[in-house]
Amino acid sequence: MQTSNNSKYTNLMSAMNPGISGIINTKNNVDAINAAYLSDAKAQYLKSSLPTLRGVNGDTISATNIVSQVTGVRSPIYPQFVKEGGFLGFGQQYVLRWYHISYTPSSASSAGTFGSGTPVNVSFTANVPSNSNYDK
């Protein structure tokens, strides 16, 4: 995963404006626009959401303990167009809502040693929120 890159969001926002060359071609398809935003958000995380593991230099920490302590990791905020309102499906309008994906750690590649500077890879599962669970 990588940290947020504002130019990617600028390019995705351009996808909603037809007639601009060199942009993602979504042909004003709301599902394609939403999928593009979601796909980009799944590839990123907020550095500020990474926990700091603390310990004594030279001590080891097991892969299981790493997984149990690496919680609270989230994506940057990303937009989705959601149909809301109306009666029995008539008169609905698209509303722009903002979401964060939360990541659940599933495994770590190996144990780590505090102070070694050697990275430990952690695998995460993306928990994509439903349309009703936007960031209020």
GROMACS .gro file of C-alpha atoms in nm:
model
  136
    1MET     CA    1   0.000   0.000   0.000
    2GLN     CA    2   0.107   0.359  -0.054
    3THR     CA    3   0.027   0.687   0.108
    4SER     CA    4  -0.225   0.927  -0.037
    5ASN     CA    5  -0.143   1.095  -0.365
    6ASN     CA    6  -0.354   1.403  -0.440
    7SER     CA    7  -0.276   1.396  -0.813
    8LYS     CA    8  -0.456   1.060  -0.841
    9TYR     CA    9  -0.772   1.215  -0.693
   10THR     CA   10  -0.740   1.512  -0.930
   11ASN     CA   11  -0.723   1.271  -1.224
   12LEU     CA   12  -1.025   1.078  -1.097
   13MET     CA   13  -1.222   1.397  -1.047
   14SER     CA   14  -1.139   1.488  -1.408
   15ALA     CA   15  -1.306   1.162  -1.514
   16MET     CA   16  -1.641   1.318  -1.431
   17ASN     CA   17  -1.586   1.601  -1.682
   18PRO     CA   18  -1.638   1.477  -2.039
   19GLY     CA   19  -1.440   1.634  -2.320
   20ILE     CA   20  -1.109   1.661  -2.136
   21SER     CA   21  -0.836   1.461  -2.309
   22GLY     CA   22  -0.609   1.217  -2.127
   23ILE     CA   23  -0.854   1.124  -1.851
   24ILE     CA   24  -1.017   0.804  -1.736
   25ASN     CA   25  -1.303   0.730  -1.974
   26THR     CA   26  -1.611   0.661  -1.763
   27LYS     CA   27  -1.866   0.807  -2.008
   28ASN     CA   28  -2.048   0.964  -1.710
   29ASN     CA   29  -2.116   0.615  -1.570
   30VAL     CA   30  -2.161   0.666  -1.195
   31ASP     CA   31  -2.077   0.302  -1.118
   32ALA     CA   32  -1.748   0.333  -1.309
   33ILE     CA   33  -1.664   0.660  -1.132
   34ASN     CA   34  -1.738   0.505  -0.790
   35ALA     CA   35  -1.533   0.195  -0.881
   36ALA     CA   36  -1.237   0.414  -0.983
   37TYR     CA   37  -1.243   0.603  -0.652
   38LEU     CA   38  -1.280   0.282  -0.450
   39SER     CA   39  -1.001   0.107  -0.638
   40ASP     CA   40  -0.765   0.397  -0.574
   41ALA     CA   41  -0.857   0.411  -0.204
   42LYS     CA   42  -0.791   0.036  -0.163
   43ALA     CA   43  -0.432   0.090  -0.277
   44GLN     CA   44  -0.354   0.350  -0.009
   45TYR     CA   45  -0.341   0.403   0.365
   46LEU     CA   46  -0.301   0.701   0.592
   47LYS     CA   47   0.044   0.709   0.752
   48SER     CA   48  -0.117   0.882   1.049
   49SER     CA   49  -0.332   0.571   1.110
   50LEU     CA   50  -0.032   0.337   1.151
   51PRO     CA   51   0.024   0.237   1.514
   52THR     CA   52   0.367   0.257   1.674
   53LEU     CA   53   0.483  -0.069   1.825
   54ARG     CA   54   0.686  -0.008   2.139
   55GLY     CA   55   0.945  -0.230   2.301
   56VAL     CA   56   1.301  -0.257   2.426
   57ASN     CA   57   1.574  -0.253   2.159
   58GLY     CA   58   1.686  -0.607   2.083
   59ASP     CA   59   1.365  -0.773   2.209
   60THR     CA   60   1.172  -0.977   1.955
   61ILE     CA   61   0.801  -0.952   1.887
   62SER     CA   62   0.618  -1.247   1.734
   63ALA     CA   63   0.425  -1.223   1.410
   64THR     CA   64   0.107  -1.300   1.607
   65ASN     CA   65   0.171  -1.009   1.846
   66ILE     CA   66   0.243  -0.777   1.556
   67VAL     CA   67  -0.091  -0.868   1.395
   68SER     CA   68  -0.278  -0.813   1.723
   69GLN     CA   69  -0.124  -0.466   1.772
   70VAL     CA   70  -0.148  -0.328   1.417
   71THR     CA   71  -0.505  -0.201   1.433
   72GLY     CA   72  -0.680   0.118   1.328
   73VAL     CA   73  -0.523   0.144   0.981
   74ARG     CA   74  -0.748   0.339   0.740
   75SER     CA   75  -0.749   0.463   0.384
   76PRO     CA   76  -0.761   0.829   0.290
   77ILE     CA   77  -1.113   0.964   0.264
   78TYR     CA   78  -1.268   0.891  -0.076
   79PRO     CA   79  -1.597   0.995  -0.242
   80GLN     CA   80  -1.887   0.782  -0.366
   81PHE     CA   81  -2.205   0.891  -0.542
   82VAL     CA   82  -2.503   0.730  -0.367
   83LYS     CA   83  -2.869   0.736  -0.473
   84GLU     CA   84  -3.087   0.865  -0.193
   85GLY     CA   85  -3.434   1.002  -0.131
   86GLY     CA   86  -3.745   0.960  -0.336
   87PHE     CA   87  -4.039   0.730  -0.281
   88LEU     CA   88  -4.033   0.365  -0.391
   89GLY     CA   89  -3.730   0.439  -0.609
   90PHE     CA   90  -3.884   0.739  -0.785
   91GLY     CA   91  -3.727   1.082  -0.753
   92GLN     CA   92  -3.395   0.956  -0.618
   93GLN     CA   93  -3.093   1.179  -0.659
   94TYR     CA   94  -2.721   1.118  -0.637
   95VAL     CA   95  -2.559   1.250  -0.322
   96LEU     CA   96  -2.183   1.271  -0.271
   97ARG     CA   97  -2.076   1.083   0.044
   98TRP     CA   98  -1.728   1.039   0.188
   99TYR     CA   99  -1.584   0.714   0.325
  100HIS     CA  100  -1.276   0.556   0.482
  101ILE     CA  101  -1.183   0.192   0.430
  102SER     CA  102  -1.067   0.025   0.750
  103TYR     CA  103  -0.801  -0.244   0.725
  104THR     CA  104  -0.793  -0.554   0.945
  105PRO     CA  105  -0.452  -0.722   0.984
  106SER     CA  106  -0.461  -1.088   0.883
  107SER     CA  107  -0.097  -1.201   0.904
  108ALA     CA  108   0.263  -1.086   0.942
  109SER     CA  109   0.545  -1.234   0.734
  110SER     CA  110   0.778  -1.291   1.030
  111ALA     CA  111   0.868  -1.190   1.382
  112GLY     CA  112   1.044  -0.859   1.434
  113THR     CA  113   1.321  -0.721   1.651
  114PHE     CA  114   1.275  -0.381   1.812
  115GLY     CA  115   1.536  -0.131   1.700
  116SER     CA  116   1.666  -0.342   1.411
  117GLY     CA  117   1.515  -0.128   1.138
  118THR     CA  118   1.422  -0.443   0.948
  119PRO     CA  119   1.067  -0.413   0.811
  120VAL     CA  120   0.804  -0.678   0.873
  121ASN     CA  121   0.536  -0.716   0.607
  122VAL     CA  122   0.179  -0.727   0.737
  123SER     CA  123  -0.113  -0.839   0.520
  124PHE     CA  124  -0.446  -0.661   0.561
  125THR     CA  125  -0.806  -0.722   0.458
  126ALA     CA  126  -0.994  -0.416   0.330
  127ASN     CA  127  -1.330  -0.359   0.501
  128VAL     CA  128  -1.528  -0.147   0.255
  129PRO     CA  129  -1.817   0.037   0.425
  130SER     CA  130  -2.173   0.005   0.300
  131ASN     CA  131  -2.337   0.311   0.147
  132SER     CA  132  -2.520   0.384   0.472
  133ASN     CA  133  -2.195   0.399   0.676
  134TYR     CA  134  -2.039   0.714   0.533
  135ASP     CA  135  -1.821   0.945   0.743
  136LYS     CA  136  -2.067   1.187   0.903
   0.00000   0.00000   0.00000
